[in-house]
Amino acid sequence: MPGSDPRRAVDLLRPVAPLRQAAVYAMFLAAIEPAEHPYHAHDVPAASARAAAVAGP
């Protein structure tokens, strides 16, 4: 599209992948047995932290 900035679009979307991953992990965690939670409890915060790191200040 004339006047568009595809690189800017990519930069803006970059944090979306780890945010989506955090959401998928959260849904997975909600669906598994409580006994399995200790093995996956760190997944949501780790993906959220990656999203924050990609988004920058």
mmCIF file of C-alpha atoms in Angstrom:
data_model
loop_
_atom_site.group_PDB
_atom_site.id
_atom_site.type_symbol
_atom_site.label_atom_id
_atom_site.label_comp_id
_atom_site.label_asym_id
_atom_site.label_seq_id
_atom_site.Cartn_x
_atom_site.Cartn_y
_atom_site.Cartn_z
ATOM 1 C CA MET A 1 0.000 0.000 0.000
ATOM 2 C CA PRO A 2 1.473 3.366 -0.885
ATOM 3 C CA GLY A 3 2.690 5.204 2.176
ATOM 4 C CA SER A 4 2.650 2.118 4.379
ATOM 5 C CA ASP A 5 5.588 1.157 6.545
ATOM 6 C CA PRO A 6 5.816 -2.660 6.644
ATOM 7 C CA ARG A 7 8.894 -2.606 8.871
ATOM 8 C CA ARG A 8 7.037 -0.523 11.449
ATOM 9 C CA ALA A 9 4.159 -3.008 11.300
ATOM 10 C CA VAL A 10 6.570 -5.860 11.985
ATOM 11 C CA ASP A 11 8.080 -3.952 14.913
ATOM 12 C CA LEU A 12 4.637 -3.312 16.391
ATOM 13 C CA LEU A 13 3.612 -6.954 16.005
ATOM 14 C CA ARG A 14 6.854 -8.402 17.390
ATOM 15 C CA PRO A 15 5.561 -8.710 21.010
ATOM 16 C CA VAL A 16 2.335 -10.368 19.849
ATOM 17 C CA ALA A 17 3.910 -13.814 19.398
ATOM 18 C CA PRO A 18 5.131 -14.169 23.009
ATOM 19 C CA LEU A 19 1.876 -12.645 24.298
ATOM 20 C CA ARG A 20 -0.082 -15.214 22.335
ATOM 21 C CA GLN A 21 2.232 -17.903 23.668
ATOM 22 C CA ALA A 22 1.534 -16.726 27.225
ATOM 23 C CA ALA A 23 -2.205 -16.914 26.559
ATOM 24 C CA VAL A 24 -1.883 -20.427 25.121
ATOM 25 C CA TYR A 25 0.132 -21.527 28.155
ATOM 26 C CA ALA A 26 -2.470 -20.001 30.482
ATOM 27 C CA MET A 27 -5.293 -21.884 28.729
ATOM 28 C CA PHE A 28 -3.234 -25.073 28.835
ATOM 29 C CA LEU A 29 -2.548 -24.600 32.542
ATOM 30 C CA ALA A 30 -6.254 -24.034 33.229
ATOM 31 C CA ALA A 31 -7.113 -27.299 31.470
ATOM 32 C CA ILE A 32 -4.606 -29.668 33.063
ATOM 33 C CA GLU A 33 -4.816 -31.462 36.364
ATOM 34 C CA PRO A 34 -3.594 -29.509 39.400
ATOM 35 C CA ALA A 35 -0.902 -32.134 39.985
ATOM 36 C CA GLU A 36 0.698 -31.098 36.677
ATOM 37 C CA HIS A 37 0.755 -27.354 37.484
ATOM 38 C CA PRO A 38 4.200 -27.326 39.127
ATOM 39 C CA TYR A 39 5.758 -28.507 35.864
ATOM 40 C CA HIS A 40 4.202 -25.697 33.815
ATOM 41 C CA ALA A 41 3.510 -22.830 36.243
ATOM 42 C CA HIS A 42 6.609 -20.932 35.085
ATOM 43 C CA ASP A 43 5.566 -20.974 31.407
ATOM 44 C CA VAL A 44 3.081 -18.078 31.575
ATOM 45 C CA PRO A 45 5.382 -15.650 33.444
ATOM 46 C CA ALA A 46 8.323 -16.595 31.189
ATOM 47 C CA ALA A 47 6.352 -15.887 28.018
ATOM 48 C CA SER A 48 5.053 -12.633 29.501
ATOM 49 C CA ALA A 49 8.588 -11.589 30.354
ATOM 50 C CA ARG A 50 9.714 -12.354 26.780
ATOM 51 C CA ALA A 51 6.877 -10.206 25.449
ATOM 52 C CA ALA A 52 7.881 -7.345 27.754
ATOM 53 C CA ALA A 53 11.515 -7.665 26.700
ATOM 54 C CA VAL A 54 10.567 -7.561 23.019
ATOM 55 C CA ALA A 55 8.250 -4.591 23.530
ATOM 56 C CA GLY A 56 11.050 -2.626 25.160
ATOM 57 C CA PRO A 57 10.731 0.420 27.392
#
